[in-house]
Coordinates of C-alpha atoms in Angstrom, one line a residue:
M1 CA 0.0 0.0 0.0
D2 CA 1.4 3.3 -0.9
Y3 CA 0.5 6.8 0.3
M4 CA -2.2 7.4 -2.4
D5 CA -3.9 4.2 -1.4
I6 CA -3.8 5.4 2.3
D7 CA -5.3 8.7 1.4
R8 CA -8.0 6.9 -0.7
L9 CA -8.9 4.7 2.4
K10 CA -9.0 7.9 4.6
N11 CA -11.3 9.6 2.1
I12 CA -13.7 6.6 2.1
F13 CA -13.9 6.6 5.9
S14 CA -14.4 10.4 5.9
D15 CA -17.3 9.9 3.4
M16 CA -18.8 7.3 5.6
L17 CA -18.4 9.6 8.7
R18 CA -20.1 12.6 6.9
N19 CA -23.0 10.6 5.6
Q20 CA -23.5 8.6 8.8
Y21 CA -23.6 5.2 7.1
T22 CA -24.1 2.1 9.2
L23 CA -21.2 -0.4 9.3
R24 CA -21.5 -4.1 10.3
S25 CA -18.7 -6.6 11.0
M26 CA -19.6 -10.1 12.0
E27 CA -16.0 -10.9 13.1
L28 CA -15.9 -8.0 15.5
G29 CA -19.6 -8.0 16.5
I30 CA -20.2 -4.4 15.3
D31 CA -23.4 -3.0 14.0
G32 CA -23.7 0.7 14.3
K33 CA -23.0 4.1 12.8
L34 CA -19.5 5.3 12.4
M35 CA -19.1 8.4 14.8
A36 CA -15.2 9.1 14.8
V37 CA -12.2 8.1 12.9
G38 CA -8.5 8.4 14.1
Y39 CA -5.3 7.6 12.3
K40 CA -1.7 7.4 13.1
P41 CA 0.2 8.8 11.3
Y42 CA -2.4 11.5 10.8
W43 CA -0.7 13.2 7.8
T44 CA 0.4 10.8 5.0
S45 CA 3.8 11.1 3.5
R46 CA 5.5 9.5 0.5
Q47 CA 7.4 7.2 2.8
D48 CA 4.2 5.7 4.5
S49 CA 3.4 2.0 3.4
K50 CA 0.9 1.2 6.2
I51 CA -1.5 2.8 8.8
E52 CA 0.0 2.1 12.1
T53 CA -3.1 2.6 14.1
L54 CA -6.7 3.0 12.8
E55 CA -9.4 3.8 15.6
L56 CA -13.0 3.5 14.6
N57 CA -15.7 4.6 17.0
F58 CA -19.2 3.3 16.5
L59 CA -22.6 4.2 18.1
S60 CA -24.6 0.9 18.4
S61 CA -28.3 0.7 18.1
K62 CA -28.4 0.5 21.9
G63 CA -26.6 4.0 22.2
V64 CA -23.3 2.6 23.4
M65 CA -20.1 4.0 21.9
V66 CA -17.8 1.1 20.8
P67 CA -14.2 1.8 20.0
I68 CA -12.2 -0.5 17.8
I69 CA -8.5 -0.1 17.5
L70 CA -6.8 -1.8 14.6
R71 CA -2.9 -1.7 14.3
N72 CA -0.7 -2.3 11.3
V73 CA -3.2 -2.0 8.4
V74 CA -1.1 -2.9 5.4
S75 CA -3.7 -3.1 2.6
Y76 CA -7.4 -3.1 1.8
E77 CA -9.9 -4.3 -0.9
L78 CA -13.0 -2.6 -1.8
Y79 CA -16.1 -4.5 -3.0
P80 CA -17.6 -4.4 -5.6
K81 CA -14.4 -3.9 -7.5
E82 CA -16.0 -2.5 -10.7
G83 CA -18.4 0.4 -11.0
R84 CA -21.4 0.4 -13.2
K85 CA -21.7 2.8 -16.2
N86 CA -24.3 5.7 -15.7
K87 CA -24.8 4.9 -12.0
K88 CA -23.1 6.2 -9.0
Y89 CA -20.4 3.8 -7.8
R90 CA -20.9 2.8 -4.1
V91 CA -18.6 0.5 -1.9
N92 CA -20.6 -2.3 -0.3
M93 CA -17.8 -3.8 1.7
I94 CA -14.2 -2.9 2.8
E95 CA -11.8 -5.8 3.6
L96 CA -8.8 -4.6 5.7
L97 CA -5.5 -6.6 5.9
I98 CA -3.8 -6.4 9.1
L99 CA -0.3 -7.6 9.9
S100 CA -0.7 -9.9 12.9
P101 CA 2.3 -10.3 15.1
Y102 CA 0.8 -13.4 16.6
M103 CA 0.8 -15.1 13.3
L104 CA 4.4 -14.3 12.7
A105 CA 5.5 -15.9 16.1
R106 CA 3.7 -19.2 14.9
N107 CA 5.4 -19.2 11.6
S108 CA 2.1 -19.4 9.9
K109 CA 1.7 -19.2 6.2
D110 CA -0.8 -16.5 6.3
V111 CA 0.5 -13.6 8.5
Y112 CA -2.4 -11.3 7.8
D113 CA -5.8 -11.0 9.6
K114 CA -8.7 -10.0 7.4
I115 CA -11.6 -7.8 8.8
K116 CA -14.6 -7.2 6.6
L117 CA -16.7 -4.2 7.1
E118 CA -20.1 -4.2 5.4
I119 CA -21.5 -0.7 4.6
I120 CA -25.3 -0.4 4.9
Y121 CA -26.9 2.5 3.1
E122 CA -30.1 4.1 4.3
D123 CA -31.8 5.0 1.0

């Protein structure tokens, strides 16, 4: 992931925050509106190849603020991958790849954890 990919991901989360979309993740047990997003490093430079810390704060349907802190986000995938002609392109799911130090210690083949965030539109 290069600095332009990092900026693109930040823009997607900013758009979700501005429009108050609901996010759902079955792996993390999250179902709520995105209320705040935090990044480390906050300003992206050309040397950056990952997001060291990504903090997402959700407001659940019960009114409870749920913080999620993800470390070492090294890549992501957006689904669907192709936009349709003459229609507005919307992302339905984001899959974040996170470098897991626990998998490195076990000498596992797959050293990445995958977290899927489903975006639910209100319209």
